[in-house]
Coordinates of C-alpha atoms and ligand atoms in Angstrom, one line a residue:
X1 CA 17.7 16.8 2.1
X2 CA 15.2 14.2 3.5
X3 CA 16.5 9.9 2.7
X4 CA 14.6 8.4 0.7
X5 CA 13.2 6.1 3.7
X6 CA 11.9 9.5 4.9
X7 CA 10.0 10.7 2.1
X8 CA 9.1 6.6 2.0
X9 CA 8.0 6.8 5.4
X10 CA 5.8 10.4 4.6
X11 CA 4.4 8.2 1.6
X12 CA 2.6 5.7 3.3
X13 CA 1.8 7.9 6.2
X14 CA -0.1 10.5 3.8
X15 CA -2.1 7.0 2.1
X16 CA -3.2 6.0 5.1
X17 CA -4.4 9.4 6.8
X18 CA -5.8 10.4 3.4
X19 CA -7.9 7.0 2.7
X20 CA -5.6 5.4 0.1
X21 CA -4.1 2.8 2.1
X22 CA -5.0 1.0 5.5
X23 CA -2.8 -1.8 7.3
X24 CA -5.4 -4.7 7.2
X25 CA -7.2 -5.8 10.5
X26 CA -5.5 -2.6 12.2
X27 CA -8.2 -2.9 14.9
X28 CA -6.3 -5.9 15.9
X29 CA -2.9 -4.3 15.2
X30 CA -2.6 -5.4 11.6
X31 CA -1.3 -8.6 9.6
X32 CA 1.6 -8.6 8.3
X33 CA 2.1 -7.7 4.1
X34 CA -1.6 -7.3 3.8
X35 CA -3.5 -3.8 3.7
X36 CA -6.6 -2.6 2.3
X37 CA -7.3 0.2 -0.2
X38 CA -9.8 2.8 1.5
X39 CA -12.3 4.9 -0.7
X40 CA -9.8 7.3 -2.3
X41 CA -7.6 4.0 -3.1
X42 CA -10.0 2.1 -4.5
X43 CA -10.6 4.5 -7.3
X44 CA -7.3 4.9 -8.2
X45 CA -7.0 1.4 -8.6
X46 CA -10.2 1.0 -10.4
X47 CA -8.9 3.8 -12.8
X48 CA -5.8 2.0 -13.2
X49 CA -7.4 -1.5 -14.0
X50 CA -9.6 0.7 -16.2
X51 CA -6.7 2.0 -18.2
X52 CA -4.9 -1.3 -18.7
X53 CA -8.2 -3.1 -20.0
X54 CA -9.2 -0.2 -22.9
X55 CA -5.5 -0.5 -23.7
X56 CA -5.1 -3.9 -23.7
X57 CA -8.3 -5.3 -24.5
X58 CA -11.0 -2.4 -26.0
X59 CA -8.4 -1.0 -28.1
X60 CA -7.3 -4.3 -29.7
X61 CA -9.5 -5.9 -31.6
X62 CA -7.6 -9.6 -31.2
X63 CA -7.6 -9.7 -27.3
X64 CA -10.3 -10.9 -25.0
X65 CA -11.0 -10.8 -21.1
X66 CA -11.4 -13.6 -19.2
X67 CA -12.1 -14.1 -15.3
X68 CA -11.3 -17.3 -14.0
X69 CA -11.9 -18.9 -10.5
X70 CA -8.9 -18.4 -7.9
X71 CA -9.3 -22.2 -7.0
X72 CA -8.0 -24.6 -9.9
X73 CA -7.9 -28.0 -10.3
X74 CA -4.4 -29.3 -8.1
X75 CA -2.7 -30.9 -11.1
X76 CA -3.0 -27.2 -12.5
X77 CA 0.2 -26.7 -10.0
X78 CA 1.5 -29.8 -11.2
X79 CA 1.8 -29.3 -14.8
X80 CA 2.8 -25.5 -14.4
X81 CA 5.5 -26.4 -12.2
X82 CA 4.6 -24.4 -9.1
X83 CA 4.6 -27.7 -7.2
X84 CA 8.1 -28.5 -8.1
X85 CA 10.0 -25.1 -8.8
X86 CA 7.7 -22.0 -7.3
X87 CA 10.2 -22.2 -4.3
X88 CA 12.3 -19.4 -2.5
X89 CA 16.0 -19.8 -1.2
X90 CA 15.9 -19.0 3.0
X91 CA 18.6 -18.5 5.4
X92 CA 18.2 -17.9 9.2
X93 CA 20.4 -16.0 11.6
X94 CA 20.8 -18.2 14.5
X95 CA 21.1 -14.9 16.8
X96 CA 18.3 -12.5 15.6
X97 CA 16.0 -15.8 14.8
X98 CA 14.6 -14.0 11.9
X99 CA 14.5 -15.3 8.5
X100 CA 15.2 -13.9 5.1
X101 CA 15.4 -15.0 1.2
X102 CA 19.3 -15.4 0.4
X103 CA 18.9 -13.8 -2.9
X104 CA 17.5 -10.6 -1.2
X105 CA 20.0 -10.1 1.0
X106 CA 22.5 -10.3 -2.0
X107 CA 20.4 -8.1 -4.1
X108 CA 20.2 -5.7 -0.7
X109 CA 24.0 -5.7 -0.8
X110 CA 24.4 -4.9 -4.2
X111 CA 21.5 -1.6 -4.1
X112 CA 24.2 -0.5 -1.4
X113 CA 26.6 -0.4 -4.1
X114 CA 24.6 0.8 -6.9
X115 CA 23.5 4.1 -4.3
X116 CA 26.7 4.6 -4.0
X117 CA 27.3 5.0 -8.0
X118 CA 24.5 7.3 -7.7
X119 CA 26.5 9.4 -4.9
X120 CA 29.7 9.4 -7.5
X121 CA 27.2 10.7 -9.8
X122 CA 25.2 13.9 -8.1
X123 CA 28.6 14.7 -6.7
X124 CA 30.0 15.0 -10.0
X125 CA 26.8 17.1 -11.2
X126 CA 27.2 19.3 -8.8
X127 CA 31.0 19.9 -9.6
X128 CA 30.3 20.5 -13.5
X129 CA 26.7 21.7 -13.3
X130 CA 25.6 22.3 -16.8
X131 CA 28.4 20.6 -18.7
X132 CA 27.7 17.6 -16.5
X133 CA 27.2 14.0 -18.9
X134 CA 25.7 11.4 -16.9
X135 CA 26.3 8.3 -19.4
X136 CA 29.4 9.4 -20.1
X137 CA 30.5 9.8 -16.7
X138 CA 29.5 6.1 -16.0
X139 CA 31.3 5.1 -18.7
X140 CA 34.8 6.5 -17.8
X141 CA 35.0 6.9 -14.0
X142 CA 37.0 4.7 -13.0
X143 CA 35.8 4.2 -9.2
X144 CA 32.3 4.1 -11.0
X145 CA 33.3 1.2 -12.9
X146 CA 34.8 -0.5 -10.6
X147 CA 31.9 -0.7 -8.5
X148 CA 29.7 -1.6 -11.6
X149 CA 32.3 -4.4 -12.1
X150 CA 31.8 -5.6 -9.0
X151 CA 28.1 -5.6 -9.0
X152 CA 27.9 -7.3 -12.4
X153 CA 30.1 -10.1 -11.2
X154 CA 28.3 -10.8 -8.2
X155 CA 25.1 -10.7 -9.9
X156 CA 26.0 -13.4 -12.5
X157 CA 27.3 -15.8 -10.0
X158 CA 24.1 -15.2 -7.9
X159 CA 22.3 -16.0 -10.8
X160 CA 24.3 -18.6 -11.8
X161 CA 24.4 -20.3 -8.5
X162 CA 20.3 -19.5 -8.2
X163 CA 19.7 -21.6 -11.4
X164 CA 21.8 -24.0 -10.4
X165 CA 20.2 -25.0 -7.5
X166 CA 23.5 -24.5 -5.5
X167 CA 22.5 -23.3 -2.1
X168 CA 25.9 -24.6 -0.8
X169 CA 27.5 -21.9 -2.8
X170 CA 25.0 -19.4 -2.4
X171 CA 25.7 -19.6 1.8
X172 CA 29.4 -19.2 0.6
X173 CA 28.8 -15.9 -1.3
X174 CA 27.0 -14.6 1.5
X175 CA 29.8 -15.7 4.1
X176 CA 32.0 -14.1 1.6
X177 CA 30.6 -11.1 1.1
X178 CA 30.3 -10.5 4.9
X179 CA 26.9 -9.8 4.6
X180 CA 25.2 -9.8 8.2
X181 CA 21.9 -9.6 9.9
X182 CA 20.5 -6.0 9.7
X183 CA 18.7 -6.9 13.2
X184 CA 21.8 -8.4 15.3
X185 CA 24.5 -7.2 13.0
X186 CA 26.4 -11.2 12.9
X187 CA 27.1 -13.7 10.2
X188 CA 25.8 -16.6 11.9
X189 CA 24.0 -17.8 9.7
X190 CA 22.2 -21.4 8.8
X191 CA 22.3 -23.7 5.2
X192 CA 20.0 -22.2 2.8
X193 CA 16.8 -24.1 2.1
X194 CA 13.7 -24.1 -0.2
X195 CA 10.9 -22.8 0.8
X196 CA 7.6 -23.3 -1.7
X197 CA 5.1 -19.9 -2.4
X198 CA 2.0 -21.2 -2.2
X199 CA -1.2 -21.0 0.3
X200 CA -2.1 -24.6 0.4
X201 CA -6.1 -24.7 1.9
X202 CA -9.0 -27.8 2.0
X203 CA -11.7 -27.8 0.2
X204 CA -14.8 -30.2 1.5
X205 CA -16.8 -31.1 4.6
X206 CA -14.6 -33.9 5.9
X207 CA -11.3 -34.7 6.7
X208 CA -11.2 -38.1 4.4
X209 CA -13.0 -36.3 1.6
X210 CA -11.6 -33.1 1.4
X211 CA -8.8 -32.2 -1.2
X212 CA -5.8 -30.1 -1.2
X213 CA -5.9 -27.0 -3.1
X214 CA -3.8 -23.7 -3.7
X215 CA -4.5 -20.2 -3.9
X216 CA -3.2 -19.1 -7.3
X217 CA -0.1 -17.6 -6.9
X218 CA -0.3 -15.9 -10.6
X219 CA -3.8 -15.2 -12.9
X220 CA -1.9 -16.3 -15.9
X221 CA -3.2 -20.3 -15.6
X222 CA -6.6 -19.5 -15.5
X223 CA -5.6 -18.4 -18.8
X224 CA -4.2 -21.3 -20.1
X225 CA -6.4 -23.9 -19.2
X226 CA -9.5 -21.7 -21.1
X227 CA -7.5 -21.6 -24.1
X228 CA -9.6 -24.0 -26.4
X229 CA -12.5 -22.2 -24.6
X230 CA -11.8 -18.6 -24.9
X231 CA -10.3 -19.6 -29.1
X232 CA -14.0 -21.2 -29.9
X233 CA -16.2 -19.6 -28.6
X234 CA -14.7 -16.3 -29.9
X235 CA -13.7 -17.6 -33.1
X236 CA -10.4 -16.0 -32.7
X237 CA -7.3 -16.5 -34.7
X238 CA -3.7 -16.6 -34.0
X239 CA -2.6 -14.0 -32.9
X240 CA -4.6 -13.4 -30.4
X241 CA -4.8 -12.7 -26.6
X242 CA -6.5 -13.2 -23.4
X243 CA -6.2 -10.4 -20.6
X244 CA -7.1 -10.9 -17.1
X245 CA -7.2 -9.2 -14.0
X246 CA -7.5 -10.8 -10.7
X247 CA -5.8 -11.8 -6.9
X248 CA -2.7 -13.8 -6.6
X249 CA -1.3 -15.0 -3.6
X250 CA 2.5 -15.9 -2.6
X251 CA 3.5 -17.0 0.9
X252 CA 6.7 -14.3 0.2
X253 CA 8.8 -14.5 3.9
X254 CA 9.9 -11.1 3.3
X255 CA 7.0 -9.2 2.3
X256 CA 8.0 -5.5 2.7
X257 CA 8.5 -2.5 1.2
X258 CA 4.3 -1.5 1.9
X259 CA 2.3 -2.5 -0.8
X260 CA 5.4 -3.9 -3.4
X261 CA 5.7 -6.9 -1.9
X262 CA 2.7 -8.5 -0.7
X263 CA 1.4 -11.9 0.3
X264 CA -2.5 -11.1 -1.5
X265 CA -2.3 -8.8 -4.2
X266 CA -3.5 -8.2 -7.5
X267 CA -2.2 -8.9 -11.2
X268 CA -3.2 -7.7 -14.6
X269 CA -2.0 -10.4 -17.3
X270 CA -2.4 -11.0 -21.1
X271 CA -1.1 -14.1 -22.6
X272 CA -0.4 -13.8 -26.4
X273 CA -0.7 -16.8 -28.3
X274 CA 1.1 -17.0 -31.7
X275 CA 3.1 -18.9 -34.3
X276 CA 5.9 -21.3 -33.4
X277 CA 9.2 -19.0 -34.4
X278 CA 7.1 -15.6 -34.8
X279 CA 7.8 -15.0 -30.7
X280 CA 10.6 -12.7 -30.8
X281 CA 8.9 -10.6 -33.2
X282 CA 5.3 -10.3 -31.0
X283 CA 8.1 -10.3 -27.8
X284 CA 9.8 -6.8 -29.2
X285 CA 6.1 -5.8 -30.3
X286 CA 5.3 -6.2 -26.0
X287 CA 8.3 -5.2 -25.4
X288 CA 8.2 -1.5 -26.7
X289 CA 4.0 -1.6 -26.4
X290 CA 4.4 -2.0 -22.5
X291 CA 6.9 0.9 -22.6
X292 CA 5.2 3.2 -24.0
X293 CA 2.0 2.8 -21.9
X294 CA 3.9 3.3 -18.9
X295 CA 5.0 6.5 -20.3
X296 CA 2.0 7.6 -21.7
X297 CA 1.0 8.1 -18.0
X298 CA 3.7 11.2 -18.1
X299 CA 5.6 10.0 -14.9
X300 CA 8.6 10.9 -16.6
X301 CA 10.9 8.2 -19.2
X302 CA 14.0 8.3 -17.5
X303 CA 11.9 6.8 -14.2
X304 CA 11.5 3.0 -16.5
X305 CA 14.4 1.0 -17.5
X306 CA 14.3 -2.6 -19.1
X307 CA 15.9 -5.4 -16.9
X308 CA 16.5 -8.1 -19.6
X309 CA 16.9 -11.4 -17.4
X310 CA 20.1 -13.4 -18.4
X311 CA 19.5 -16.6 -16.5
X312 CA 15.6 -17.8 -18.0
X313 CA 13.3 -19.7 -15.9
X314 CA 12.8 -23.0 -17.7
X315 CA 9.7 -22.2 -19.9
X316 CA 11.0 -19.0 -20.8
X317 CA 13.4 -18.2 -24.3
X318 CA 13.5 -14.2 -23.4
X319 CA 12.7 -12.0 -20.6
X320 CA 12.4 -8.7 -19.2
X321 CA 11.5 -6.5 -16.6
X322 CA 10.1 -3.2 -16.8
X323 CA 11.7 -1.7 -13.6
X324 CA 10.2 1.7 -12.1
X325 CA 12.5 4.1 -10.2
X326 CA 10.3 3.5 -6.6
X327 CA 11.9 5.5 -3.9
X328 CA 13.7 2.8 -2.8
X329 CA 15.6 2.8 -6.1
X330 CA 14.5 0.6 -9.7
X331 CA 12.8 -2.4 -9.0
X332 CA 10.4 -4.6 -10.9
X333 CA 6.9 -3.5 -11.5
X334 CA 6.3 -5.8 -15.1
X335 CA 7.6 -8.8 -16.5
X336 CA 7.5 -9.9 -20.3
X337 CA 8.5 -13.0 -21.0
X338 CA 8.5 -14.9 -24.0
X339 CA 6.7 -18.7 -22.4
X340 CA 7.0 -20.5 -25.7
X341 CA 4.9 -23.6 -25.8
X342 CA 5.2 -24.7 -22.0
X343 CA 2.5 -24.0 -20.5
X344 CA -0.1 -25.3 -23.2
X345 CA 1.8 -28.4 -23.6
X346 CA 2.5 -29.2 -19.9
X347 CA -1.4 -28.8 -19.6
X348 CA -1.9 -31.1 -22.3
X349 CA 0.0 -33.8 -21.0
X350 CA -1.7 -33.3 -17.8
X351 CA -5.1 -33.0 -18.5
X352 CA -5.2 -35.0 -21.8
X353 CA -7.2 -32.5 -23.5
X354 CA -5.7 -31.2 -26.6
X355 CA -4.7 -27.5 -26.6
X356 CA -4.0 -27.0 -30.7
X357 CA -4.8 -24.3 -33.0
X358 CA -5.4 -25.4 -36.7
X359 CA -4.3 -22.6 -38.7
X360 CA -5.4 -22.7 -42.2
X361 CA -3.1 -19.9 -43.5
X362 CA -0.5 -22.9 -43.3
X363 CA -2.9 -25.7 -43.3
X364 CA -1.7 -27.7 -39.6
X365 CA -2.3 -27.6 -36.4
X366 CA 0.1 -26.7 -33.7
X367 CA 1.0 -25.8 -29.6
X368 CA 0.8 -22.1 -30.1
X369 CA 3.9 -20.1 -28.4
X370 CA 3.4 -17.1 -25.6
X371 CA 4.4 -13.9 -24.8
X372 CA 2.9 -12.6 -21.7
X373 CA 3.2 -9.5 -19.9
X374 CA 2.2 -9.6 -16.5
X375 CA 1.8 -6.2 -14.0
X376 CA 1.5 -5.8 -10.2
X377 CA -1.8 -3.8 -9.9
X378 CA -0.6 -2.9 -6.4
X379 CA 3.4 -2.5 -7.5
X380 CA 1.4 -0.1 -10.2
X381 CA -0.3 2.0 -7.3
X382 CA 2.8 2.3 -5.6
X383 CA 4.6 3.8 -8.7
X384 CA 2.0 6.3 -9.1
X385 CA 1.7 7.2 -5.4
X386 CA 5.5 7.8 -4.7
X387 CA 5.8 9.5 -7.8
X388 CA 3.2 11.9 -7.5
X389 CA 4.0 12.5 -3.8
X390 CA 5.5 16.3 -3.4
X391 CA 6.2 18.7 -0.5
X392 CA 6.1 22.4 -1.5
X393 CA 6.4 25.6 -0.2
X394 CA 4.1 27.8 -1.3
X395 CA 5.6 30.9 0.1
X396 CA 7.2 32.1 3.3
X397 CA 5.6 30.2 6.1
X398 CA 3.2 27.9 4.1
X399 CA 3.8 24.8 2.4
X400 CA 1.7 21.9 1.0
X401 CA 1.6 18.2 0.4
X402 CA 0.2 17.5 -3.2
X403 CA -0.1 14.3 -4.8
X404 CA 0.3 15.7 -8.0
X405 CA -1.1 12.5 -9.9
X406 CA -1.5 11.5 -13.5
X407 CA -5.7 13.3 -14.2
X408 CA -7.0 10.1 -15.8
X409 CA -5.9 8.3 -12.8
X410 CA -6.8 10.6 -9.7
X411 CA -9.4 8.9 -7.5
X412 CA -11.6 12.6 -7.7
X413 CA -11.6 14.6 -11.1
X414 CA -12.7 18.1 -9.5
X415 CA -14.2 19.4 -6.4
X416 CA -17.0 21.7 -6.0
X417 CA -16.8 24.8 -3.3
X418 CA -18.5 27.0 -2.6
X419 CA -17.6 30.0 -0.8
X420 CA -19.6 30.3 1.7
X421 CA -22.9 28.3 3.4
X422 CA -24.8 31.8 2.6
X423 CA -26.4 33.4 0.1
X424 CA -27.8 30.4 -2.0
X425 CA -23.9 29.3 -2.4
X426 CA -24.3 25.8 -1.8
X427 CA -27.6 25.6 -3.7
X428 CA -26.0 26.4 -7.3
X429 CA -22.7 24.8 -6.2
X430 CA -25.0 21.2 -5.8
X431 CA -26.7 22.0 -9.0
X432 CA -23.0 22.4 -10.7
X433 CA -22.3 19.0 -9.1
X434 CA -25.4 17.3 -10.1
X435 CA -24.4 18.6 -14.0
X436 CA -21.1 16.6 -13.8
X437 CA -20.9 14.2 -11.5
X438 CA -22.5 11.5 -13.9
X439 CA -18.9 11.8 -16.0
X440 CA -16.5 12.6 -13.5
X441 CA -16.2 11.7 -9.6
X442 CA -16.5 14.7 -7.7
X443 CA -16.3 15.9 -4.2
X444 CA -18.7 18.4 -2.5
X445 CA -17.1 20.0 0.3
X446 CA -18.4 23.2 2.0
X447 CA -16.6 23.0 5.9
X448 CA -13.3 25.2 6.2
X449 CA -12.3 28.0 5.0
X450 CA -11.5 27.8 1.0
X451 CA -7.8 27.7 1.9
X452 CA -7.9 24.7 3.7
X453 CA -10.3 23.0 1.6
X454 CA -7.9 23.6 -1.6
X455 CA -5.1 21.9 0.9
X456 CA -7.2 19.2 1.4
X457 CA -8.1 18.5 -2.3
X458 CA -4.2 18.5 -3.2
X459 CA -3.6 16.0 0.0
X460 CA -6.4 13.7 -2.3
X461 CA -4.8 15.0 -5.6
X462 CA -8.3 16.2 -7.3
X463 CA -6.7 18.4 -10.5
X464 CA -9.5 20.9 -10.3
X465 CA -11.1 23.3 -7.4
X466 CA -14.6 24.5 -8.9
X467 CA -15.5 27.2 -6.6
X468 CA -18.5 29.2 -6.5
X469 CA -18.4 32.9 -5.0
X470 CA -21.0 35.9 -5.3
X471 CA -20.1 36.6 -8.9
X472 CA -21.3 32.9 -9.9
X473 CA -25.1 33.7 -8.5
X474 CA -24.7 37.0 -11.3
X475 CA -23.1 35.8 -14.8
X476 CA -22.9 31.9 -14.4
X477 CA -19.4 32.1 -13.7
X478 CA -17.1 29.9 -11.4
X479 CA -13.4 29.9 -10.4
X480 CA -11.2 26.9 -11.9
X481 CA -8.5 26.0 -9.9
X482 CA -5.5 23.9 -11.2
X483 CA -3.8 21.2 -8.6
X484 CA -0.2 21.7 -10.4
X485 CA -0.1 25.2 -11.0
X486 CA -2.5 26.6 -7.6
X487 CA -3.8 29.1 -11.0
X488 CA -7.5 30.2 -10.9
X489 CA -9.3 31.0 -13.8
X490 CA -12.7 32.6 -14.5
X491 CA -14.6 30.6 -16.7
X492 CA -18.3 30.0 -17.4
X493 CA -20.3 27.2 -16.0
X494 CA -20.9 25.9 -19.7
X495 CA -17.3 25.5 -20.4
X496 CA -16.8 23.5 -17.1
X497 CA -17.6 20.2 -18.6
X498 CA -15.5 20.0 -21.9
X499 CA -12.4 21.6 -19.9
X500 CA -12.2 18.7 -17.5
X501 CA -12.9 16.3 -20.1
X502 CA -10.3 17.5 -22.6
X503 CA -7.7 16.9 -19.3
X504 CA -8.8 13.6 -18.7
X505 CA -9.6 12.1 -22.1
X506 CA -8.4 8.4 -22.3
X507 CA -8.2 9.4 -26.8
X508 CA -4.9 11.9 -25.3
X509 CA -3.7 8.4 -23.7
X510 CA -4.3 5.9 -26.0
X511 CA -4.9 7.0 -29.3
Ligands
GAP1 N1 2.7 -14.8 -14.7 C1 4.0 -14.3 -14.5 C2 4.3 -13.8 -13.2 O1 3.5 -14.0 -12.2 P1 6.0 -12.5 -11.8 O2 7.3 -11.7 -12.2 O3 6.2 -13.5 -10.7 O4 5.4 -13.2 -13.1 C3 4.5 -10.5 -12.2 O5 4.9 -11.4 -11.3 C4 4.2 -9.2 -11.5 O6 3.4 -9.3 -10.4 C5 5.5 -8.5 -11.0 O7 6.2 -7.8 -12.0 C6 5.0 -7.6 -9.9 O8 4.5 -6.4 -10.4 C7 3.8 -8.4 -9.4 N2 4.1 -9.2 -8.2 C8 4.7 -10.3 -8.0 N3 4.8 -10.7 -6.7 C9 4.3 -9.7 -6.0 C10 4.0 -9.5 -4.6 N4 4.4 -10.4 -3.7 N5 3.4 -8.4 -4.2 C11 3.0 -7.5 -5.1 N6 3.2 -7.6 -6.5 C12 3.8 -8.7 -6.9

């Protein structure tokens, strides 16, 4: 069976030779943690920003869009924090000269473990087969628990220490733990330091007059600071939200993993402003809302897991992660945190502007609270590529690559084919095109034998193969193909439209 940094590997391979994915400035032999999303890619992420806005914003009547500038005003930083606490913890090895965040390398050293507690677990299965119970299993093997012991400890000191601000003792775990340099396999390693995420740039014609300013590293302050803005002009009250989707930037040292960690990349946030001491309700109300809009995608439940944090960043009273099962195990792909009044107040002492709601149901005006729940567009992609990714053999000495991807999100809904250039094929097979294309992205293709054409539409991961043969020129009829299944049906040009609606309808998703 292939590692999972194989299939990985096949993963971004098959994006970039099937237009999803492109290293940027490859011409020049790329830039590091930045790519570009090619004309297949850009529709799935357009269809995946789409989904998250009728969700989030067209299907609730008390949230809003906003799109705010990437450049803020400096003290923005100041009063969020960024400039003080948006930092990472680095550590050099002195012999491979290459840097990395202390806490990854931890958390690197931990996955180890945690694969291994997967090992335990499909060796097990495969011992009892049918009778095999996964949760209990985990619960009374004793070599599985004591590795999940071990994890657990280290992970509560790490977080302990993190929090802290003891880099001291965060060298000292790593020294302890005998965790060395994947590149030249010592320990030598130097104190840990802090290293702060943002893009600092100018901004003005000369060097006297210009001004420092940052490149956001997160969508949500844009928010905040059009809080009165957004509340007046909309005449909204609390509760309410304001969504927004939009480019972030983080200097992260260790961008990696492809498209999850990346220095530009793109978040879609909602901050939701309510009552003093009604955010745990509204935070349990994310919490299980978030869920189940991940799952409504049909990637499979037992692929999400909540993360609930135990040590809180200092605005935050609660806080999870939605974590997806990427092929390089769970990992983060949303947060939801509960802000409280941070944010609002910080910028109120900042900018001197009050940010208040008066709420006449109680009759005063306060600093509303926030729950926000904040995805990774790109992280988003990801889950859906890797997920949807499949080799098969289709029989003896044939098999396939499929990207066998939620409809509602695949870039191209269905293409059209015809059998042949002859015999007025192509002619009716454009005039099928012309009768759908207005609803649903299609493809006209007509080079290659069928076979290979069908190949090439489950490479994209277009769920339907319209094809038009000599029987379509007599009764009207065409050939539906299914990605999943490879079944062809006969059905009548008529139908065509309502079928592929019916599979793609966002009322399946969201209502
Ligand atoms: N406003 C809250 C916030 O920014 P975060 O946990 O730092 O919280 C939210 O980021 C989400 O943004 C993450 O769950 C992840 O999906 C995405 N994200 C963060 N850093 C990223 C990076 N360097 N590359 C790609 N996605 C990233």
């Amino acid at each position: 069976m292939a590692n999972y940094e194989d299939i990985f590997k096949k993963i971004i391979s098959h994006a970039k030779e099937y237009g999803y994915v492109f290293q940027s400035s490859e011409i020049y032999d790329g830039l590091a943690a930045a790519y570009d999303y090619g004309p297949f890619g850009v529709e799935l992420k357009n269809n995946i920003k789409n989904y998250w806005w009728k969700s989030m914003v067209n299907m609730h009547e008390n949230i809003v869009g906003l799109d705010s500038a990437i450049f803020m005003h400096p003290n923005t930083w100041k009063a969020s924090g960024h400039i003080d606490a948006f930092n990472d913890p680095l550590i050099d090895n002195r012999d491979s000269k290459k840097r990395y965040r202390a806490d990854v390398l931890i958390e690197d050293y931990l996955s180890k473990i945690e694969v291994k507690i997967e090992k335990d677990c499909a060796k097990a299965q495969k011992r009892y087969g049918d009778n095999f119970n996964k949760t209990e299993f985990i619960s009374t093997n004793s070599r599985v628990l004591e590795r999940q012991k071990k994890v657990d400890e280290i992970k509560e000191k790490m977080n302990h220490l993190l929090s802290s601000g003891d880099f001291e003792k965060i060298k000292l775990l790593i020294n302890d733990l005998e965790i060395k340099c994947p590149v030249s396999g010592t320990n030598n390693w130097t104190d840990v330091r802090q290293f702060n995420l943002m893009f600092k740039t100018k901004v003005g014609a000369t060097e006297g007059s210009s001004t420092d300013l940052y490149l956001r590293p997160e969508t949500a302050q844009g928010i905040f600071v059009n809080f009165s803005n957004v509340q007046k002009t909309t005449r909204m009250k609390i509760p309410f939200g304001i969504a927004q989707i939009g480019k972030a930037f983080r200097n992260e040292i260790i961008a990696r993993q492809f498209i999850f960690r990346m220095r530009e990349f793109e978040q879609m946030e909602m901050q939701f402003f309510v009552r003093p001491s009604d955010e745990m309700k509204w935070y349990k109300y994310w919490k299980e809302f978030r869920m189940k809009w991940h799952e409504s995608l049909g990637m499979g439940k037992q692929n999400y897991r909540f993360h609930d944090h135990e040590t809180l960043a200092h605005y935050a009273n609660a806080a999870t992660d939605i974590q997806f099962n990427f092929p390089f195990g769970f990992k983060e792909l949303e947060g939801i945190h509960s802000r409280t009044d941070f944010d609002l107040k910080s910028h109120q002492k900042y900018s001197g502007k009050k940010l208040q709601f008066f709420d006449n149901e109680v009759n005063k005006s306060y600093v509303p609270y926030v729950i926000e729940t904040s995805i990774g567009l790109d992280r988003m992609f990801l889950a859906v590529l890797s997920h949807a990714f499949h080799e098969e053999q289709v029989n003896d000495n044939e098999k396939r690559v499929v990207l066998k991807l939620p409809s509602l999100l695949a870039p191209v809904k269905a293409a059209v084919l015809p059998l042949t250039k002859k015999d007025g094929m192509p002619q009716k097979a454009k005039e099928i095109m012309r009768s759908i294309k207005l609803d649903f992205n299609c493809q006209y293709e007509e080079k290659d034998s069928i076979g290979k054409r069908y190949r090439r539409q489950d490479a994209i991961g277009t769920p339907f193969c319209i094809t038009v043969d000599h029987q379509t020129l007599d009764d009207n009829t065409i050939t539906l193909r299914d990605r999943d299944s490879m079944k062809q049906e006969r059905i009548a040009v008529n139908k065509l439209h309502s079928i592929i609606y019916k599979k793609i309808n966002l009322a399946k998703y969201l209502l």
